[in-house]
């Protein structure tokens, strides 16, 4: 039997318990939503000590809030970080974390397949501030190493990526970055702390969109950054001034969602592998992208750095965009929407979701077929989802034959 001590508490237990006790009041078993904008002090000396950070407490809602702090404690524990801070959205986590450390003349190395919004920061906003950004082929480790060796301030990674679920070897990239004196940021949104803890591979900062799997119910926006205290304090300072603060109600909903994160992911990941195999054997399907498939180029690396292969997959159907137009509306158990990581299965073509900002030529260059469908596996029964895909696929074949 595993001996009890705080250090070896499992992630699933942490998901339920971590970061909550200190924030409960009046004997309640749940963390309250504190909507107060400001906190009152009768003792001026006390007020001053809290305001300058010598004493624990809260002053103003843009800086800190008890409900939001409870969320920060939970994600910190789950990532095994020294500290964590929070944001209004995942994009705020990304943009604030980058802005905290970058100044004109700096250089950033990243990959072409980052999340659409992140890609816009790299291609549109950082160059505007005279920051040089080099985007490498996702999965081309030699190219990333070569660019990092030329010198850079931040190596920014995301693994697995959207929508073709490409994998980057975190350990190998950290080694290259250390030699160049660069900080390594990893967007861990797709894997979640249940499936992957980049800090175990010595990265400097783990970033999350809490809007996706962490919250899990597609009803709250949020973001987080986890890492060493010294880095998090700097990012927190930027964020408190910049004002990209997480809303306490969102924090509450995300805390509630995180309590079932491990259970939801187990179901989604188990289903995703079965669905990927089913799709691979379907005559109407052209290509399937899922790191759990042995022929996926990132499979071996994923096996080394992930505990499960995740709840996201994508596939292209034969017959191009016309076939997708026939297929998608037929699905009964999937929301056709831009989000992912929810309890409900969510689908969308890459050309209208993750890569809507790109031209068809750019998508082609990124290896994203126009008929690519992103499928975020929910927690429904696996066979029901396969049956649903089956009937929708049958519909394409019929329609396409009728048209011919
Ligand atoms: C959605 C997403 C983001 C952005 O998060 P928001 O909460 O929508 O701002 C960043 N990275 C990844 C991988 C995402 O999927």
mmCIF file of C-alpha atoms and ligand atoms in Angstrom:
data_model
loop_
_atom_site.group_PDB
_atom_site.id
_atom_site.type_symbol
_atom_site.label_atom_id
_atom_site.label_comp_id
_atom_site.label_asym_id
_atom_site.label_seq_id
_atom_site.Cartn_x
_atom_site.Cartn_y
_atom_site.Cartn_z
ATOM 1 C CA UNK A 1 0.000 0.000 0.000
ATOM 2 C CA UNK A 2 1.189 3.497 -0.843
ATOM 3 C CA UNK A 3 2.059 5.293 2.381
ATOM 4 C CA UNK A 4 0.148 8.420 3.133
ATOM 5 C CA UNK A 5 1.967 11.680 2.828
ATOM 6 C CA UNK A 6 1.051 14.947 1.120
ATOM 7 C CA UNK A 7 3.768 14.455 -1.496
ATOM 8 C CA UNK A 8 2.430 11.274 -3.037
ATOM 9 C CA UNK A 9 -1.252 12.157 -3.173
ATOM 10 C CA UNK A 10 -2.496 11.178 -6.622
ATOM 11 C CA UNK A 11 -3.580 13.697 -9.233
ATOM 12 C CA UNK A 12 -7.182 12.452 -9.130
ATOM 13 C CA UNK A 13 -7.394 13.120 -5.376
ATOM 14 C CA UNK A 14 -5.772 16.518 -5.873
ATOM 15 C CA UNK A 15 -8.306 17.383 -8.575
ATOM 16 C CA UNK A 16 -11.049 16.919 -5.979
ATOM 17 C CA UNK A 17 -9.423 18.363 -2.859
ATOM 18 C CA UNK A 18 -6.478 20.616 -3.669
ATOM 19 C CA UNK A 19 -6.601 24.330 -2.966
ATOM 20 C CA UNK A 20 -10.018 24.425 -1.321
ATOM 21 C CA UNK A 21 -9.899 24.071 2.464
ATOM 22 C CA UNK A 22 -8.346 27.428 3.187
ATOM 23 C CA UNK A 23 -11.061 29.273 1.259
ATOM 24 C CA UNK A 24 -14.177 27.729 2.814
ATOM 25 C CA UNK A 25 -16.135 29.887 5.246
ATOM 26 C CA UNK A 26 -18.880 29.358 7.862
ATOM 27 C CA UNK A 27 -18.249 25.612 7.837
ATOM 28 C CA UNK A 28 -19.354 25.301 4.195
ATOM 29 C CA UNK A 29 -17.939 22.271 2.346
ATOM 30 C CA UNK A 30 -17.581 24.270 -0.884
ATOM 31 C CA UNK A 31 -15.534 27.307 -1.863
ATOM 32 C CA UNK A 32 -17.816 30.381 -2.045
ATOM 33 C CA UNK A 33 -18.034 32.811 -4.944
ATOM 34 C CA UNK A 34 -16.772 36.089 -3.518
ATOM 35 C CA UNK A 35 -18.151 38.851 -5.717
ATOM 36 C CA UNK A 36 -16.779 41.731 -3.655
ATOM 37 C CA UNK A 37 -14.697 44.214 -5.655
ATOM 38 C CA UNK A 38 -12.884 45.561 -2.585
ATOM 39 C CA UNK A 39 -12.013 44.510 0.987
ATOM 40 C CA UNK A 40 -12.497 46.730 4.023
ATOM 41 C CA UNK A 41 -9.983 47.556 6.742
ATOM 42 C CA UNK A 42 -10.608 49.466 9.955
ATOM 43 C CA UNK A 43 -6.992 49.260 11.018
ATOM 44 C CA UNK A 44 -4.893 51.463 8.727
ATOM 45 C CA UNK A 45 -1.645 49.691 9.614
ATOM 46 C CA UNK A 46 -3.203 46.341 8.781
ATOM 47 C CA UNK A 47 -4.469 47.716 5.451
ATOM 48 C CA UNK A 48 -1.006 49.013 4.617
ATOM 49 C CA UNK A 49 0.716 45.708 5.468
ATOM 50 C CA UNK A 50 -1.673 43.782 3.188
ATOM 51 C CA UNK A 51 -1.399 46.387 0.424
ATOM 52 C CA UNK A 52 2.394 46.171 0.293
ATOM 53 C CA UNK A 53 2.283 42.382 0.442
ATOM 54 C CA UNK A 54 3.746 41.879 3.926
ATOM 55 C CA UNK A 55 0.565 40.252 5.158
ATOM 56 C CA UNK A 56 -1.886 37.832 3.504
ATOM 57 C CA UNK A 57 -5.224 39.286 2.449
ATOM 58 C CA UNK A 58 -7.106 40.971 -0.376
ATOM 59 C CA UNK A 59 -7.367 44.603 -1.375
ATOM 60 C CA UNK A 60 -9.020 44.938 -4.764
ATOM 61 C CA UNK A 61 -10.597 42.440 -7.189
ATOM 62 C CA UNK A 62 -8.355 43.178 -10.145
ATOM 63 C CA UNK A 63 -5.382 41.979 -8.083
ATOM 64 C CA UNK A 64 -6.646 39.022 -6.048
ATOM 65 C CA UNK A 65 -9.887 37.318 -5.059
ATOM 66 C CA UNK A 66 -10.420 34.322 -2.729
ATOM 67 C CA UNK A 67 -12.396 32.203 -5.238
ATOM 68 C CA UNK A 68 -9.883 32.915 -7.988
ATOM 69 C CA UNK A 69 -7.012 32.149 -5.615
ATOM 70 C CA UNK A 70 -8.564 28.770 -4.811
ATOM 71 C CA UNK A 71 -8.536 27.965 -8.556
ATOM 72 C CA UNK A 72 -4.866 29.023 -8.731
ATOM 73 C CA UNK A 73 -4.011 26.703 -5.829
ATOM 74 C CA UNK A 74 -5.759 23.766 -7.502
ATOM 75 C CA UNK A 75 -4.048 24.137 -10.881
ATOM 76 C CA UNK A 76 -0.713 24.751 -9.121
ATOM 77 C CA UNK A 77 -1.055 21.443 -7.223
ATOM 78 C CA UNK A 78 -2.138 19.539 -10.331
ATOM 79 C CA UNK A 79 0.840 20.790 -12.371
ATOM 80 C CA UNK A 80 3.231 20.231 -9.463
ATOM 81 C CA UNK A 81 4.286 23.890 -9.695
ATOM 82 C CA UNK A 82 5.772 26.177 -7.075
ATOM 83 C CA UNK A 83 3.246 28.908 -7.984
ATOM 84 C CA UNK A 84 0.385 29.707 -10.359
ATOM 85 C CA UNK A 85 -1.581 32.725 -11.467
ATOM 86 C CA UNK A 86 -4.816 33.120 -13.407
ATOM 87 C CA UNK A 87 -6.310 35.101 -16.282
ATOM 88 C CA UNK A 88 -9.632 36.032 -17.864
ATOM 89 C CA UNK A 89 -8.982 33.671 -20.816
ATOM 90 C CA UNK A 90 -6.354 31.311 -22.199
ATOM 91 C CA UNK A 91 -5.284 33.974 -24.698
ATOM 92 C CA UNK A 92 -4.769 36.428 -21.824
ATOM 93 C CA UNK A 93 -2.528 33.835 -20.141
ATOM 94 C CA UNK A 94 -0.484 33.540 -23.338
ATOM 95 C CA UNK A 95 -0.255 37.234 -24.255
ATOM 96 C CA UNK A 96 0.450 38.415 -20.671
ATOM 97 C CA UNK A 97 3.092 35.729 -20.079
ATOM 98 C CA UNK A 98 4.885 36.638 -23.320
ATOM 99 C CA UNK A 99 4.620 40.388 -22.705
ATOM 100 C CA UNK A 100 6.063 40.047 -19.192
ATOM 101 C CA UNK A 101 9.413 38.863 -20.511
ATOM 102 C CA UNK A 102 9.782 40.264 -24.047
ATOM 103 C CA UNK A 103 11.227 43.586 -25.118
ATOM 104 C CA UNK A 104 12.044 45.082 -28.536
ATOM 105 C CA UNK A 105 14.911 43.292 -30.249
ATOM 106 C CA UNK A 106 14.197 39.934 -28.569
ATOM 107 C CA UNK A 107 13.727 36.746 -30.548
ATOM 108 C CA UNK A 108 11.083 34.022 -30.027
ATOM 109 C CA UNK A 109 11.192 30.535 -31.521
ATOM 110 C CA UNK A 110 7.952 28.562 -31.863
ATOM 111 C CA UNK A 111 6.097 26.186 -34.162
ATOM 112 C CA UNK A 112 3.689 26.766 -37.029
ATOM 113 C CA UNK A 113 0.849 24.746 -35.459
ATOM 114 C CA UNK A 114 0.164 26.764 -32.317
ATOM 115 C CA UNK A 115 -3.444 27.654 -31.462
ATOM 116 C CA UNK A 116 -4.892 30.181 -33.970
ATOM 117 C CA UNK A 117 -4.877 33.095 -31.498
ATOM 118 C CA UNK A 118 -1.311 32.371 -30.412
ATOM 119 C CA UNK A 119 -0.286 32.259 -34.047
ATOM 120 C CA UNK A 120 -1.770 35.748 -34.516
ATOM 121 C CA UNK A 121 0.274 37.070 -31.558
ATOM 122 C CA UNK A 122 3.376 35.677 -33.268
ATOM 123 C CA UNK A 123 2.607 36.807 -36.793
ATOM 124 C CA UNK A 124 0.844 40.124 -36.129
ATOM 125 C CA UNK A 125 1.442 41.641 -32.683
ATOM 126 C CA UNK A 126 4.988 40.695 -31.628
ATOM 127 C CA UNK A 127 6.575 41.847 -34.926
ATOM 128 C CA UNK A 128 4.750 45.172 -34.386
ATOM 129 C CA UNK A 129 6.810 45.577 -31.196
ATOM 130 C CA UNK A 130 10.021 44.763 -33.031
ATOM 131 C CA UNK A 131 10.192 41.244 -31.633
ATOM 132 C CA UNK A 132 11.466 38.685 -34.094
ATOM 133 C CA UNK A 133 9.459 35.435 -34.270
ATOM 134 C CA UNK A 134 10.597 32.280 -36.064
ATOM 135 C CA UNK A 135 7.953 29.602 -36.622
ATOM 136 C CA UNK A 136 9.370 26.128 -37.292
ATOM 137 C CA UNK A 137 7.693 23.079 -38.826
ATOM 138 C CA UNK A 138 5.829 21.395 -35.975
ATOM 139 C CA UNK A 139 7.562 18.116 -35.179
ATOM 140 C CA UNK A 140 10.798 19.090 -36.963
ATOM 141 C CA UNK A 141 13.002 18.905 -33.874
ATOM 142 C CA UNK A 142 16.256 19.554 -35.774
ATOM 143 C CA UNK A 143 14.918 22.808 -37.192
ATOM 144 C CA UNK A 144 13.738 24.010 -33.771
ATOM 145 C CA UNK A 145 17.128 23.137 -32.224
ATOM 146 C CA UNK A 146 18.934 24.988 -34.984
ATOM 147 C CA UNK A 147 16.832 28.131 -34.518
ATOM 148 C CA UNK A 148 17.130 27.998 -30.723
ATOM 149 C CA UNK A 149 20.921 27.717 -30.995
ATOM 150 C CA UNK A 150 20.997 30.976 -32.956
ATOM 151 C CA UNK A 151 19.788 32.579 -29.701
ATOM 152 C CA UNK A 152 16.306 33.318 -28.382
ATOM 153 C CA UNK A 153 14.580 34.641 -25.290
ATOM 154 C CA UNK A 154 11.615 32.244 -25.322
ATOM 155 C CA UNK A 155 11.022 28.857 -26.912
ATOM 156 C CA UNK A 156 7.242 28.563 -27.072
ATOM 157 C CA UNK A 157 5.711 25.105 -27.561
ATOM 158 C CA UNK A 158 2.292 23.528 -27.657
ATOM 159 C CA UNK A 159 1.913 19.737 -27.608
ATOM 160 C CA UNK A 160 -0.336 18.121 -28.748
ATOM 161 C CA UNK A 161 -1.380 20.740 -31.313
ATOM 162 C CA UNK A 162 -4.557 21.793 -32.997
ATOM 163 C CA UNK A 163 -5.999 20.301 -35.223
ATOM 164 C CA UNK A 164 -3.677 17.558 -36.484
ATOM 165 C CA UNK A 165 -2.552 16.623 -32.932
ATOM 166 C CA UNK A 166 1.200 16.846 -33.624
ATOM 167 C CA UNK A 167 3.648 16.034 -30.819
ATOM 168 C CA UNK A 168 6.874 17.800 -29.824
ATOM 169 C CA UNK A 169 9.512 16.119 -27.623
ATOM 170 C CA UNK A 170 9.489 18.394 -24.568
ATOM 171 C CA UNK A 171 12.591 16.938 -22.887
ATOM 172 C CA UNK A 172 14.698 17.274 -26.030
ATOM 173 C CA UNK A 173 13.554 20.857 -26.630
ATOM 174 C CA UNK A 174 14.287 21.880 -23.022
ATOM 175 C CA UNK A 175 17.852 20.617 -23.443
ATOM 176 C CA UNK A 176 18.358 22.802 -26.522
ATOM 177 C CA UNK A 177 16.807 25.820 -24.805
ATOM 178 C CA UNK A 178 19.014 25.447 -21.706
ATOM 179 C CA UNK A 179 22.144 25.596 -23.861
ATOM 180 C CA UNK A 180 20.843 28.800 -25.455
ATOM 181 C CA UNK A 181 19.717 30.327 -22.138
ATOM 182 C CA UNK A 182 16.111 30.537 -23.326
ATOM 183 C CA UNK A 183 12.921 30.200 -21.262
ATOM 184 C CA UNK A 184 10.586 27.376 -22.336
ATOM 185 C CA UNK A 185 6.806 27.911 -22.308
ATOM 186 C CA UNK A 186 4.433 25.004 -23.013
ATOM 187 C CA UNK A 187 0.708 25.367 -23.727
ATOM 188 C CA UNK A 188 -0.656 22.248 -21.993
ATOM 189 C CA UNK A 189 -4.344 22.851 -22.804
ATOM 190 C CA UNK A 190 -4.845 19.739 -24.958
ATOM 191 C CA UNK A 191 -3.084 17.305 -22.617
ATOM 192 C CA UNK A 192 -4.251 18.786 -19.270
ATOM 193 C CA UNK A 193 -2.250 18.125 -16.071
ATOM 194 C CA UNK A 194 -3.867 14.693 -15.830
ATOM 195 C CA UNK A 195 -2.159 13.489 -19.019
ATOM 196 C CA UNK A 196 1.061 15.512 -19.047
ATOM 197 C CA UNK A 197 3.080 17.663 -16.617
ATOM 198 C CA UNK A 198 5.664 19.643 -18.647
ATOM 199 C CA UNK A 199 7.299 20.901 -15.421
ATOM 200 C CA UNK A 200 8.531 17.331 -14.859
ATOM 201 C CA UNK A 201 10.646 17.885 -17.982
ATOM 202 C CA UNK A 202 12.024 21.097 -16.536
ATOM 203 C CA UNK A 203 10.136 23.624 -18.674
ATOM 204 C CA UNK A 204 9.841 27.094 -17.137
ATOM 205 C CA UNK A 205 6.180 27.863 -17.656
ATOM 206 C CA UNK A 206 3.028 25.812 -18.271
ATOM 207 C CA UNK A 207 0.097 27.696 -19.777
ATOM 208 C CA UNK A 208 -3.565 26.640 -19.889
ATOM 209 C CA UNK A 209 -6.789 27.703 -21.438
ATOM 210 C CA UNK A 210 -9.048 26.685 -18.520
ATOM 211 C CA UNK A 211 -11.966 27.238 -20.900
ATOM 212 C CA UNK A 212 -11.439 23.794 -22.418
ATOM 213 C CA UNK A 213 -10.884 20.515 -20.542
ATOM 214 C CA UNK A 214 -10.178 22.057 -17.109
ATOM 215 C CA UNK A 215 -13.620 23.677 -16.866
ATOM 216 C CA UNK A 216 -15.013 20.969 -19.113
ATOM 217 C CA UNK A 217 -18.576 22.263 -19.404
ATOM 218 C CA UNK A 218 -18.188 25.027 -22.013
ATOM 219 C CA UNK A 219 -19.694 27.583 -19.644
ATOM 220 C CA UNK A 220 -16.724 29.604 -18.352
ATOM 221 C CA UNK A 221 -13.645 31.321 -19.795
ATOM 222 C CA UNK A 222 -10.306 31.285 -18.008
ATOM 223 C CA UNK A 223 -6.563 30.819 -18.212
ATOM 224 C CA UNK A 224 -3.604 29.942 -16.016
ATOM 225 C CA UNK A 225 0.195 30.008 -15.900
ATOM 226 C CA UNK A 226 2.202 27.716 -13.597
ATOM 227 C CA UNK A 227 5.907 27.671 -12.771
ATOM 228 C CA UNK A 228 8.601 28.944 -10.423
ATOM 229 C CA UNK A 229 7.547 31.584 -7.883
ATOM 230 C CA UNK A 230 9.988 34.122 -9.258
ATOM 231 C CA UNK A 231 8.510 33.911 -12.799
ATOM 232 C CA UNK A 232 4.886 33.762 -11.644
ATOM 233 C CA UNK A 233 5.296 36.862 -9.474
ATOM 234 C CA UNK A 234 6.480 38.837 -12.504
ATOM 235 C CA UNK A 235 3.604 37.553 -14.659
ATOM 236 C CA UNK A 236 1.092 38.245 -11.868
ATOM 237 C CA UNK A 237 2.371 41.805 -11.596
ATOM 238 C CA UNK A 238 1.917 42.365 -15.341
ATOM 239 C CA UNK A 239 -1.559 40.837 -15.257
ATOM 240 C CA UNK A 240 -2.805 42.779 -12.206
ATOM 241 C CA UNK A 241 -1.856 46.028 -13.918
ATOM 242 C CA UNK A 242 -2.930 44.956 -17.387
ATOM 243 C CA UNK A 243 -6.266 43.848 -15.902
ATOM 244 C CA UNK A 244 -6.854 40.472 -17.584
ATOM 245 C CA UNK A 245 -8.351 39.139 -14.348
ATOM 246 C CA UNK A 246 -10.339 35.926 -13.981
ATOM 247 C CA UNK A 247 -13.957 36.451 -12.936
ATOM 248 C CA UNK A 248 -14.832 34.823 -9.559
ATOM 249 C CA UNK A 249 -17.930 33.115 -11.009
ATOM 250 C CA UNK A 250 -15.775 31.634 -13.793
ATOM 251 C CA UNK A 251 -13.250 30.507 -11.162
ATOM 252 C CA UNK A 252 -16.043 28.753 -9.249
ATOM 253 C CA UNK A 253 -17.349 26.963 -12.353
ATOM 254 C CA UNK A 254 -13.837 25.891 -13.363
ATOM 255 C CA UNK A 255 -13.040 24.619 -9.842
ATOM 256 C CA UNK A 256 -16.237 22.568 -9.982
ATOM 257 C CA UNK A 257 -15.323 21.242 -13.419
ATOM 258 C CA UNK A 258 -11.789 20.326 -12.347
ATOM 259 C CA UNK A 259 -13.091 17.995 -9.630
ATOM 260 C CA UNK A 260 -14.164 15.546 -12.351
ATOM 261 C CA UNK A 261 -11.298 16.241 -14.782
ATOM 262 C CA UNK A 262 -9.652 12.835 -14.292
ATOM 263 C CA UNK A 263 -12.932 10.947 -14.780
ATOM 264 C CA UNK A 264 -13.973 12.949 -17.831
ATOM 265 C CA UNK A 265 -10.564 12.505 -19.437
ATOM 266 C CA UNK A 266 -10.466 8.781 -18.836
ATOM 267 C CA UNK A 267 -13.752 8.368 -20.703
ATOM 268 C CA UNK A 268 -12.777 10.805 -23.488
ATOM 269 C CA UNK A 269 -9.327 9.269 -24.000
ATOM 270 C CA UNK A 270 -10.608 5.672 -24.014
ATOM 271 C CA UNK A 271 -13.305 6.634 -26.521
ATOM 272 C CA UNK A 272 -10.905 8.693 -28.657
ATOM 273 C CA UNK A 273 -8.602 5.719 -29.274
ATOM 274 C CA UNK A 274 -11.529 3.439 -30.197
ATOM 275 C CA UNK A 275 -13.070 6.098 -32.431
ATOM 276 C CA UNK A 276 -9.707 6.793 -34.140
ATOM 277 C CA UNK A 277 -9.355 3.069 -34.931
ATOM 278 C CA UNK A 278 -12.931 2.869 -36.155
ATOM 279 C CA UNK A 279 -12.423 5.881 -38.444
ATOM 280 C CA UNK A 280 -9.144 4.481 -39.760
ATOM 281 C CA UNK A 281 -10.973 1.402 -41.030
ATOM 282 C CA UNK A 282 -13.806 3.401 -42.634
ATOM 283 C CA UNK A 283 -13.782 3.566 -46.440
ATOM 284 C CA UNK A 284 -15.186 7.117 -46.444
ATOM 285 C CA UNK A 285 -12.271 8.401 -44.335
ATOM 286 C CA UNK A 286 -9.065 9.606 -45.923
ATOM 287 C CA UNK A 287 -6.721 10.296 -42.976
ATOM 288 C CA UNK A 288 -7.014 10.056 -39.181
ATOM 289 C CA UNK A 289 -4.832 12.086 -36.816
ATOM 290 C CA UNK A 290 -4.540 10.770 -33.245
ATOM 291 C CA UNK A 291 -1.292 10.297 -31.289
ATOM 292 C CA UNK A 292 -2.597 7.028 -29.835
ATOM 293 C CA UNK A 293 -2.448 5.412 -33.302
ATOM 294 C CA UNK A 294 0.814 3.553 -33.855
ATOM 295 C CA UNK A 295 1.317 5.089 -37.301
ATOM 296 C CA UNK A 296 1.016 8.665 -35.958
ATOM 297 C CA UNK A 297 4.463 10.316 -36.368
ATOM 298 C CA UNK A 298 4.442 11.491 -32.730
ATOM 299 C CA UNK A 299 3.253 8.206 -31.212
ATOM 300 C CA UNK A 300 6.553 7.164 -29.594
ATOM 301 C CA UNK A 301 7.227 10.591 -28.100
ATOM 302 C CA UNK A 302 3.621 10.828 -26.881
ATOM 303 C CA UNK A 303 4.052 7.462 -25.157
ATOM 304 C CA UNK A 304 7.096 8.810 -23.326
ATOM 305 C CA UNK A 305 5.679 12.130 -22.150
ATOM 306 C CA UNK A 306 1.903 11.581 -21.882
ATOM 307 C CA UNK A 307 -0.086 9.269 -19.600
ATOM 308 C CA UNK A 308 -3.025 9.022 -22.024
ATOM 309 C CA UNK A 309 -3.213 10.244 -25.638
ATOM 310 C CA UNK A 310 -5.957 12.822 -25.095
ATOM 311 C CA UNK A 311 -9.551 13.445 -26.098
ATOM 312 C CA UNK A 312 -8.864 15.310 -29.347
ATOM 313 C CA UNK A 313 -8.609 13.787 -32.807
ATOM 314 C CA UNK A 314 -9.156 14.896 -36.360
ATOM 315 C CA UNK A 315 -9.894 13.207 -39.673
ATOM 316 C CA UNK A 316 -10.419 14.086 -43.301
ATOM 317 C CA UNK A 317 -13.249 12.595 -45.320
ATOM 318 C CA UNK A 318 -13.197 11.606 -48.966
ATOM 319 C CA UNK A 319 -15.139 13.970 -51.208
ATOM 320 C CA UNK A 320 -13.682 17.224 -49.872
ATOM 321 C CA UNK A 321 -15.639 20.057 -48.363
ATOM 322 C CA UNK A 322 -18.874 18.953 -50.067
ATOM 323 C CA UNK A 323 -18.705 15.697 -48.162
ATOM 324 C CA UNK A 324 -18.102 17.576 -44.871
ATOM 325 C CA UNK A 325 -21.175 19.724 -45.602
ATOM 326 C CA UNK A 326 -23.260 16.552 -45.908
ATOM 327 C CA UNK A 327 -21.660 14.801 -42.974
ATOM 328 C CA UNK A 328 -21.535 17.322 -40.123
ATOM 329 C CA UNK A 329 -25.240 18.247 -39.879
ATOM 330 C CA UNK A 330 -26.106 14.539 -39.598
ATOM 331 C CA UNK A 331 -24.264 14.018 -36.311
ATOM 332 C CA UNK A 332 -26.824 13.775 -33.502
ATOM 333 C CA UNK A 333 -24.464 13.688 -30.530
ATOM 334 C CA UNK A 334 -22.042 16.505 -31.317
ATOM 335 C CA UNK A 335 -22.221 20.262 -31.024
ATOM 336 C CA UNK A 336 -21.035 21.957 -34.200
ATOM 337 C CA UNK A 337 -19.077 24.679 -32.430
ATOM 338 C CA UNK A 338 -15.695 26.393 -32.096
ATOM 339 C CA UNK A 339 -14.801 25.149 -28.600
ATOM 340 C CA UNK A 340 -13.401 21.810 -27.442
ATOM 341 C CA UNK A 341 -12.786 19.790 -24.291
ATOM 342 C CA UNK A 342 -16.414 19.779 -23.126
ATOM 343 C CA UNK A 343 -18.544 16.949 -21.704
ATOM 344 C CA UNK A 344 -20.470 17.043 -24.978
ATOM 345 C CA UNK A 345 -18.662 15.886 -28.116
ATOM 346 C CA UNK A 346 -17.832 18.953 -30.213
ATOM 347 C CA UNK A 347 -17.035 19.013 -33.928
ATOM 348 C CA UNK A 348 -16.046 21.567 -36.487
ATOM 349 C CA UNK A 349 -14.062 21.832 -39.710
ATOM 350 C CA UNK A 350 -10.537 23.223 -39.161
ATOM 351 C CA UNK A 351 -11.310 25.836 -41.818
ATOM 352 C CA UNK A 352 -14.075 27.366 -39.636
ATOM 353 C CA UNK A 353 -12.575 26.734 -36.173
ATOM 354 C CA UNK A 354 -8.854 26.616 -35.349
ATOM 355 C CA UNK A 355 -7.644 27.917 -38.721
ATOM 356 C CA UNK A 356 -10.438 30.217 -39.846
ATOM 357 C CA UNK A 357 -7.938 33.102 -40.006
ATOM 358 C CA UNK A 358 -5.740 31.317 -42.553
ATOM 359 C CA UNK A 359 -6.129 31.252 -46.339
ATOM 360 C CA UNK A 360 -6.700 27.888 -48.104
ATOM 361 C CA UNK A 361 -3.065 28.102 -49.302
ATOM 362 C CA UNK A 362 -1.802 28.615 -45.752
ATOM 363 C CA UNK A 363 -3.899 25.693 -44.530
ATOM 364 C CA UNK A 364 -2.492 23.509 -47.299
ATOM 365 C CA UNK A 365 1.023 24.503 -46.288
ATOM 366 C CA UNK A 366 0.239 23.530 -42.690
ATOM 367 C CA UNK A 367 -0.931 20.092 -43.883
ATOM 368 C CA UNK A 368 -4.571 20.825 -43.054
ATOM 369 C CA UNK A 369 -6.883 19.345 -45.711
ATOM 370 C CA UNK A 370 -10.005 21.441 -46.457
ATOM 371 C CA UNK A 371 -12.086 18.409 -45.483
ATOM 372 C CA UNK A 372 -10.440 18.080 -42.051
ATOM 373 C CA UNK A 373 -12.908 17.626 -39.197
ATOM 374 C CA UNK A 374 -11.822 18.287 -35.622
ATOM 375 C CA UNK A 375 -13.543 15.944 -33.198
ATOM 376 C CA UNK A 376 -13.350 16.651 -29.460
ATOM 377 C CA UNK A 377 -14.574 13.488 -27.774
ATOM 378 C CA UNK A 378 -17.046 14.084 -24.950
ATOM 379 C CA UNK A 379 -18.018 11.715 -22.148
ATOM 380 C CA UNK A 380 -20.906 10.010 -23.959
ATOM 381 C CA UNK A 381 -20.989 6.218 -24.388
ATOM 382 C CA UNK A 382 -18.261 5.164 -26.842
ATOM 383 C CA UNK A 383 -20.456 2.892 -28.946
ATOM 384 C CA UNK A 384 -23.170 5.535 -29.221
ATOM 385 C CA UNK A 385 -20.597 7.951 -30.661
ATOM 386 C CA UNK A 386 -19.310 5.336 -33.122
ATOM 387 C CA UNK A 387 -22.878 4.541 -34.207
ATOM 388 C CA UNK A 388 -23.537 8.243 -34.663
ATOM 389 C CA UNK A 389 -20.434 8.623 -36.868
ATOM 390 C CA UNK A 390 -21.462 5.495 -38.800
ATOM 391 C CA UNK A 391 -24.917 6.813 -39.709
ATOM 392 C CA UNK A 392 -23.499 10.229 -40.673
ATOM 393 C CA UNK A 393 -20.826 8.575 -42.868
ATOM 394 C CA UNK A 394 -23.495 6.443 -44.556
ATOM 395 C CA UNK A 395 -25.303 9.651 -45.393
ATOM 396 C CA UNK A 396 -22.268 11.053 -47.258
ATOM 397 C CA UNK A 397 -21.892 7.916 -49.361
ATOM 398 C CA UNK A 398 -25.572 8.039 -50.343
ATOM 399 C CA UNK A 399 -25.533 11.744 -51.168
ATOM 400 C CA UNK A 400 -22.297 11.590 -53.086
ATOM 401 C CA UNK A 401 -23.491 8.599 -55.119
ATOM 402 C CA UNK A 402 -26.813 10.356 -55.847
ATOM 403 C CA UNK A 403 -24.925 13.412 -57.130
ATOM 404 C CA UNK A 404 -22.708 11.415 -59.468
HETATM 405 C C1 LIG B 1 -8.642 27.607 -26.761
HETATM 406 C C2 LIG B 1 -7.187 27.558 -26.672
HETATM 407 C C3 LIG B 1 -6.449 28.676 -26.285
HETATM 408 C C4 LIG B 1 -7.106 30.011 -25.992
HETATM 409 O O1 LIG B 1 -7.952 29.936 -24.885
HETATM 410 P P1 LIG B 1 -9.187 30.955 -24.654
HETATM 411 O O2 LIG B 1 -9.623 30.590 -23.278
HETATM 412 O O3 LIG B 1 -10.191 30.702 -25.717
HETATM 413 O O4 LIG B 1 -8.634 32.330 -24.749
HETATM 414 C C5 LIG B 1 -5.084 28.568 -26.200
HETATM 415 N N1 LIG B 1 -4.446 27.421 -26.486
HETATM 416 C C6 LIG B 1 -5.117 26.314 -26.873
HETATM 417 C C7 LIG B 1 -4.355 25.078 -27.182
HETATM 418 C C8 LIG B 1 -6.505 26.338 -26.979
HETATM 419 O O5 LIG B 1 -7.161 25.248 -27.381
#
